[in-house]
Coordinates of C-alpha atoms in Angstrom, one line a residue:
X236 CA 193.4 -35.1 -2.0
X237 CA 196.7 -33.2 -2.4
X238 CA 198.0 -35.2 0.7
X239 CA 201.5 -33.8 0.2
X240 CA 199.6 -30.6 2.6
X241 CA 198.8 -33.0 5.1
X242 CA 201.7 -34.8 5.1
X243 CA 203.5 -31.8 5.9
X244 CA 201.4 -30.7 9.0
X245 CA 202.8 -34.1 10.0
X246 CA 198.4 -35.1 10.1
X247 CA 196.9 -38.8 9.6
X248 CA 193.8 -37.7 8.5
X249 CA 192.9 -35.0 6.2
X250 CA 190.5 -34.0 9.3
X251 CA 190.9 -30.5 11.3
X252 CA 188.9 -29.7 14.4
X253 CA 186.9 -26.4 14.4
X254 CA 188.4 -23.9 17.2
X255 CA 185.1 -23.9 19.3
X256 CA 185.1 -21.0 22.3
X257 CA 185.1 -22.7 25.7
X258 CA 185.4 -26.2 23.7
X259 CA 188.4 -26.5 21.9
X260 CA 190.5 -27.0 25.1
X261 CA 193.5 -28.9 25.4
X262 CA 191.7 -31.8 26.3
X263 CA 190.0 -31.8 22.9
X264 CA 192.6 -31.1 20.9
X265 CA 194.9 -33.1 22.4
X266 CA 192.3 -36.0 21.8
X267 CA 191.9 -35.2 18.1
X268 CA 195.4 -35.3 17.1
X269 CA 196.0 -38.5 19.3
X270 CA 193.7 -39.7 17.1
X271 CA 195.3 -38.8 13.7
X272 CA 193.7 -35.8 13.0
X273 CA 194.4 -31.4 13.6
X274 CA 193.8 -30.5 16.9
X275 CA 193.1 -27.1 17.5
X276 CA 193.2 -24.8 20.3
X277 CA 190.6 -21.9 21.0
X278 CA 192.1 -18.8 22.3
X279 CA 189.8 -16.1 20.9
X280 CA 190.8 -12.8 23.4
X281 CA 192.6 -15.4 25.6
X282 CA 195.9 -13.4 27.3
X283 CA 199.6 -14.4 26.3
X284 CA 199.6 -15.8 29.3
X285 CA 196.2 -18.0 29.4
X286 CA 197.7 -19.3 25.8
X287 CA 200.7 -20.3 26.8
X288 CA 199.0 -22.5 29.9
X289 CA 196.9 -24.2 26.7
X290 CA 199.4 -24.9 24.6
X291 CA 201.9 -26.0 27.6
X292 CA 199.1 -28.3 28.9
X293 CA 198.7 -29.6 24.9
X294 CA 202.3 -30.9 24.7
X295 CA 201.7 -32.8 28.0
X296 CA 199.0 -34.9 26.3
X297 CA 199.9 -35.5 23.3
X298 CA 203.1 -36.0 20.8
X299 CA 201.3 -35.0 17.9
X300 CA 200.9 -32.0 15.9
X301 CA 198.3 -30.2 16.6
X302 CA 197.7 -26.2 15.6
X303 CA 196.5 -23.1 17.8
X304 CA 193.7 -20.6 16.8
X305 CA 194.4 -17.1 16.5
X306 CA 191.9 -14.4 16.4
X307 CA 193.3 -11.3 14.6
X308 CA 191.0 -9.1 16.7
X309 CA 193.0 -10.4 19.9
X310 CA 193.9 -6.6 21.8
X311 CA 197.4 -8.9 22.4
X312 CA 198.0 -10.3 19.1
X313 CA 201.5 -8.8 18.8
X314 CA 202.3 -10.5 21.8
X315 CA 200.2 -13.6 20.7
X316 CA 202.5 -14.0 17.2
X317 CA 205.5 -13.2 19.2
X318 CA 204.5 -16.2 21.7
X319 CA 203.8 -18.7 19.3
X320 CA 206.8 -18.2 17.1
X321 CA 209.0 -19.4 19.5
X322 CA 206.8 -22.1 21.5
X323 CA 207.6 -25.0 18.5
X324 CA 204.2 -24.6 17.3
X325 CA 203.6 -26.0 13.6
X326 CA 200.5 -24.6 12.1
X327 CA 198.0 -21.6 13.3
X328 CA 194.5 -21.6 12.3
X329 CA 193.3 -18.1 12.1
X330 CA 189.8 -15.7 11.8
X331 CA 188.6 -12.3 12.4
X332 CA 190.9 -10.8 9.9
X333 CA 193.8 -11.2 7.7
X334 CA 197.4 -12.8 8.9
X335 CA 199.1 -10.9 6.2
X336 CA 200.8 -8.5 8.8
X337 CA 202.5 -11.4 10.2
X338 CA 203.5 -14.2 7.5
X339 CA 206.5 -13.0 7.6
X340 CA 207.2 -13.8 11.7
X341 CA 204.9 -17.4 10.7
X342 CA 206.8 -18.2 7.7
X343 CA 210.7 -17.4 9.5
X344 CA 209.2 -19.7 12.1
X345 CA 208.3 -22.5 10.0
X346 CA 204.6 -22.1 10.9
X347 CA 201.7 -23.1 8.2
X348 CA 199.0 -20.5 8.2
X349 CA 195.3 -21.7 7.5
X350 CA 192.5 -19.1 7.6
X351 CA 189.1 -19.3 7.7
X352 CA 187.1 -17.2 5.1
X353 CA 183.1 -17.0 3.9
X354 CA 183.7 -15.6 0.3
X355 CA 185.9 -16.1 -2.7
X356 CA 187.1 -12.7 -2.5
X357 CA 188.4 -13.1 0.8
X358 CA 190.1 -16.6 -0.2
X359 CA 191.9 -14.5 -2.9
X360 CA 193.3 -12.0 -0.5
X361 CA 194.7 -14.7 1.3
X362 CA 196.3 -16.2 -1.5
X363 CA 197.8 -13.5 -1.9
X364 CA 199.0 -12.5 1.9
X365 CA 201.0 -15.9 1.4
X366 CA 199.1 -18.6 3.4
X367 CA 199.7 -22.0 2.9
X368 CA 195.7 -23.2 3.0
X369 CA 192.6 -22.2 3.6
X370 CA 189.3 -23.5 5.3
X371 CA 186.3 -22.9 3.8
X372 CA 183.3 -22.8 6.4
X373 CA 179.7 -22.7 4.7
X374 CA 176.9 -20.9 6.7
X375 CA 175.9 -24.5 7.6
X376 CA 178.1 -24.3 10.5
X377 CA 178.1 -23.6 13.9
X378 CA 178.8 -20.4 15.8
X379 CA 179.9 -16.9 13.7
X380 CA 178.7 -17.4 9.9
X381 CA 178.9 -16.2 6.1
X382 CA 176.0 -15.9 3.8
X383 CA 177.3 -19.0 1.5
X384 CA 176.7 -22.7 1.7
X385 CA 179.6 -24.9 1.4
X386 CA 178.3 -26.6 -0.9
X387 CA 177.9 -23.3 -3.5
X388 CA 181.0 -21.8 -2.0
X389 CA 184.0 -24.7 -2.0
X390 CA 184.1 -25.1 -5.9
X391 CA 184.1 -21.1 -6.8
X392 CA 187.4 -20.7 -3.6
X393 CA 188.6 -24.1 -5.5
X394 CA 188.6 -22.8 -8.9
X395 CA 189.2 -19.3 -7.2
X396 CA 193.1 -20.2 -6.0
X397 CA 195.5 -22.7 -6.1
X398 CA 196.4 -23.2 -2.6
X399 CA 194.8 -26.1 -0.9
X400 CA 191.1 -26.1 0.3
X401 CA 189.6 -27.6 3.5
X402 CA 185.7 -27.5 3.6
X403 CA 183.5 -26.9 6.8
X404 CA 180.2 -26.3 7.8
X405 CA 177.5 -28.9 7.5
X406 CA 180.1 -32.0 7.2
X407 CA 178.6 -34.1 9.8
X408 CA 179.7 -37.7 8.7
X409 CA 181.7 -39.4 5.8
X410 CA 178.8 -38.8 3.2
X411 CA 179.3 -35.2 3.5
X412 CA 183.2 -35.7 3.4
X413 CA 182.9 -37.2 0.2
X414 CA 181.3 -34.7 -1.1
X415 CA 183.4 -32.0 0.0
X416 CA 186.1 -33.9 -1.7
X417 CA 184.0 -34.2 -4.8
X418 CA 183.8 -30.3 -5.0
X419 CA 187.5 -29.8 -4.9
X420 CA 188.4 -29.9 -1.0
X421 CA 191.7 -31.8 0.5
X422 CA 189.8 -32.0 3.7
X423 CA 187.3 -31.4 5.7
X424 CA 187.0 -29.1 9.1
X425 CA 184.9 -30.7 11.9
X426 CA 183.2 -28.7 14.8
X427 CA 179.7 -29.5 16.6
X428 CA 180.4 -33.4 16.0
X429 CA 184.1 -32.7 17.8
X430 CA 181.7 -30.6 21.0
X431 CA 179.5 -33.8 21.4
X432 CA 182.7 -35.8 21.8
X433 CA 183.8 -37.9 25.1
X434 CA 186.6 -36.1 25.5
X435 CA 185.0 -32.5 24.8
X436 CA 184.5 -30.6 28.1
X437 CA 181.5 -29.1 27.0
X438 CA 178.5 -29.6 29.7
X439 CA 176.4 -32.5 29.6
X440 CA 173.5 -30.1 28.7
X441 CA 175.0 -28.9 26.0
X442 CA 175.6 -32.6 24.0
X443 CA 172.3 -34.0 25.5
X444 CA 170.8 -30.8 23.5
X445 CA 173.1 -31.3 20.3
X446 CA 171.9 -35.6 21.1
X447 CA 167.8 -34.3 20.5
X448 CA 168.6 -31.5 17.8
X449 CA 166.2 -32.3 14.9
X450 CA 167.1 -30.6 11.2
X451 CA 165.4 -27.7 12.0
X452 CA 166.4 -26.9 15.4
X453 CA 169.0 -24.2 14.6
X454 CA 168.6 -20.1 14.0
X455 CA 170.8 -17.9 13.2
X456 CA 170.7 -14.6 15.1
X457 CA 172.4 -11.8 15.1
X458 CA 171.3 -10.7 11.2
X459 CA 171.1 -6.8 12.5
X460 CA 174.7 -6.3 13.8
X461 CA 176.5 -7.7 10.8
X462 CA 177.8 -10.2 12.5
X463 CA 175.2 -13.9 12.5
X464 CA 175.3 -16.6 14.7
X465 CA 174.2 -20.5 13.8
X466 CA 172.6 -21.4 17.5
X467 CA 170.0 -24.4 18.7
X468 CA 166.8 -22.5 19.6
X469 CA 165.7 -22.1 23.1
X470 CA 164.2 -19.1 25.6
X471 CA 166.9 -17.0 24.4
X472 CA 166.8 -17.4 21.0
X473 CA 163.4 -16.3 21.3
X474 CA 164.0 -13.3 22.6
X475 CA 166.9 -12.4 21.0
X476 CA 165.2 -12.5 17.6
X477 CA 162.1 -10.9 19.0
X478 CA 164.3 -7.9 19.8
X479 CA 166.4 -7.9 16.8
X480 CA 162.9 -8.0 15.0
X481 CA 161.9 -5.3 16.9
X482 CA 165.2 -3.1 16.4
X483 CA 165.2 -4.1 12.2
X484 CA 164.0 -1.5 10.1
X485 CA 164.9 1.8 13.2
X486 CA 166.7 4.8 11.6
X487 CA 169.7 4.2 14.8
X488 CA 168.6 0.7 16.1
X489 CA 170.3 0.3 20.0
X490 CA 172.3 -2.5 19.0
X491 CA 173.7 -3.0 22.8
X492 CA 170.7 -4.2 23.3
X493 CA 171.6 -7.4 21.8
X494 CA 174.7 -7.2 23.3
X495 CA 173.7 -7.1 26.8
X496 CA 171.0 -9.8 26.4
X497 CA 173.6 -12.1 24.9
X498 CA 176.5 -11.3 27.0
X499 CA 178.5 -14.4 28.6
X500 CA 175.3 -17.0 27.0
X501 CA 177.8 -19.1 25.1
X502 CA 179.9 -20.0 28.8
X503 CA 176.6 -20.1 30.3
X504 CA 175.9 -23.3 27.3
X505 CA 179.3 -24.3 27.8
X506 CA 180.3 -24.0 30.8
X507 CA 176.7 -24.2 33.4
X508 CA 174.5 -26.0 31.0
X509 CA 172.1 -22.9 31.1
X510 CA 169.2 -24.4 28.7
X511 CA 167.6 -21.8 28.7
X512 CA 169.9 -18.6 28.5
X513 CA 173.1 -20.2 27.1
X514 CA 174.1 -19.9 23.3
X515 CA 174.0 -23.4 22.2
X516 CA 176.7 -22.6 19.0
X517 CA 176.2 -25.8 17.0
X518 CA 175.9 -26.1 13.1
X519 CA 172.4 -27.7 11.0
X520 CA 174.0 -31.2 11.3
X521 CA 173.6 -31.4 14.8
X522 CA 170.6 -33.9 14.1
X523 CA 172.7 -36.7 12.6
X524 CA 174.9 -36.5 16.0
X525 CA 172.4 -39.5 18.6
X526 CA 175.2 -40.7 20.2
X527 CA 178.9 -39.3 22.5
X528 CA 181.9 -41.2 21.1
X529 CA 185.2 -40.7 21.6
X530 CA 187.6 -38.4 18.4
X531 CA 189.1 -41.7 17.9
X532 CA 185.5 -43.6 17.0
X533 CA 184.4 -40.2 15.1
X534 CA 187.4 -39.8 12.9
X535 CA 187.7 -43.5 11.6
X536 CA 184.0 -43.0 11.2
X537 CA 184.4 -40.3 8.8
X538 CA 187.1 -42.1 7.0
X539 CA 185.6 -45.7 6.7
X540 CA 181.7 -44.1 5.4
X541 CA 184.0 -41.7 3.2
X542 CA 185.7 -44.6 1.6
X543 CA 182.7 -46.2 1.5
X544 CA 180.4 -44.0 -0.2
X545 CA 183.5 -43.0 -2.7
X546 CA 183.5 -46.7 -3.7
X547 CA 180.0 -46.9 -3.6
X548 CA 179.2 -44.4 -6.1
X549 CA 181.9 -45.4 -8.3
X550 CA 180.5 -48.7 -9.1
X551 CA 177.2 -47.4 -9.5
X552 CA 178.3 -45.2 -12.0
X553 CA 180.2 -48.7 -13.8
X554 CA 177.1 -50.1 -14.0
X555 CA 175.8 -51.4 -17.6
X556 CA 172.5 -49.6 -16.4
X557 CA 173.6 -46.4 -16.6

């Protein structure tokens, strides 16, 4: 499990919660590394400013490390890196682009850098920028996706580099951790499971409709523009792949189209409970999730049916039987 990484993020658990737009708050971080695993904070285009009041609020609630999320497309993220090199904060999580620019500020101030990447070639260019570990995220997941499962892409990044490999997407209970560590992962990355939570902000329509999700209750949207989207389906689903149907196959499609029908839907989810024109982000394994509990009951849920299933196949494949 390589826990020599995990032990130097200062983290319990080799368990790191997904940086969630309008979820991963400070209350939900702070809840997750309370309760021995990463917390993460969301900032996405968040301001210096609005970052600093997250992370500020973070350190009120909770002792524990816990890591921040930077988006390299942030119009701030010189200011961004600047800010969090001297705010004391251990490890970044990072997407929308490569950290290489900046390893050198990270690294002078003692920060681990963990991307997230969708390809091999992409987990080899960050090998090579200098980060300390990478997250893996299948097309399984939630929100913005790749074109690979996790379960064909973690082995090829595993075999692919020799920095330390967490798995996401799809990893909905301790089964699926144990097979992310049977194809080569340290750890696993948790998201829609971490939004259903107790102490996740997220509206009560939004976990009441991750509670009813059945196996085939997500679509991914967004195909046209390069840029898909794992969602529950609901009225605006419906129309947005109507119109992206409708826009497929045009010599100069109107993409902004799109973007005006799904402008501000994942707050209205979030934030109003909008069931009908919100973007419900949440990954396939929203049908195992029936119940809220608290990050402390989910984690040691992973960890005892991980163990668990580990020790279960092993003695299965001790039988005389086999």
């Amino acid at each position: 499990m390589k826990t020599n990484f995990w032990q130097t993020l200062g983290v319990k658990y080799p368990i790191i919660q997904g940086a969630m737009a309008w979820v991963a708050d400070a209350d939900l971080a702070s809840a997750v590394s309370n309760a021995g695993g990463l917390g993460v904070i969301g900032t996405g285009h968040d301001s210096v400013d609005m970052i600093q009041a997250k992370v500020e609020k973070v350190k009120t609630l909770t002792d524990k490390p816990f890591a921040v999320n930077v988006m390299m497309l942030n119009k701030e993220i010189d200011q961004v890196v600047d800010y969090l090199c001297q705010a004391g904060i251990s490890t970044v999580t990072t997407g929308a682009g490569s950290p290489g620019k900046y390893m050198d500020q990270f690294n002078q101030a003692g920060i681990k850098v963990i991307p997230v990447v969708a390809s091999v070639a992409l987990a080899r260019r960050m090998e090579k920028d200098g980060v300390d570990a990478i997250i893996v995220e299948g097309m399984e997941a939630g929100g913005h996706i790749g074109k690979q499962t996790t379960m064909a892409l973690v082995p090829q990044v595993v075999d692919a580099v020799s920095i330390p490999v967490v798995a996401a997407g799809g990893i909905g209970d301790g089964r699926g951790m144990a097979a992310a560590f049977a194809l080569g992962a340290c750890g696993i990355q948790v998201g829609t499971r971490f939004a259903a939570s107790k102490e996740s902000n997220a509206h009560p329509n939004f976990k009441k409709r991750i509670f009813k999700a059945k196996d085939i209750d997500t679509v991914v949207t967004g195909e046209v523009t390069g840029h898909p989207v794992r969602v529950l389906r609901n009225k605006l689903t419906r129309e947005y792949l109507a119109l992206e149907k409708q826009l497929t196959g045009q010599e100069n499609p109107d993409l902004s189209q799109l973007t005006t029908l799904g402008a501000g839907a994942l707050r209205r989810a979030v934030v109003d409970g909008d069931l009908d024109r919100g973007s419900f982000m949440a990954g396939q394994i929203a049908g195992l999730i029936k119940e809220e509990e608290s990050c402390e009951e989910i984690i040691q849920s992973y960890m005892r049916v991980c163990q668990a299933t580990i020790m279960d196949q092993a003695k299965l494949w001790q039988s005389d039987d086999i």
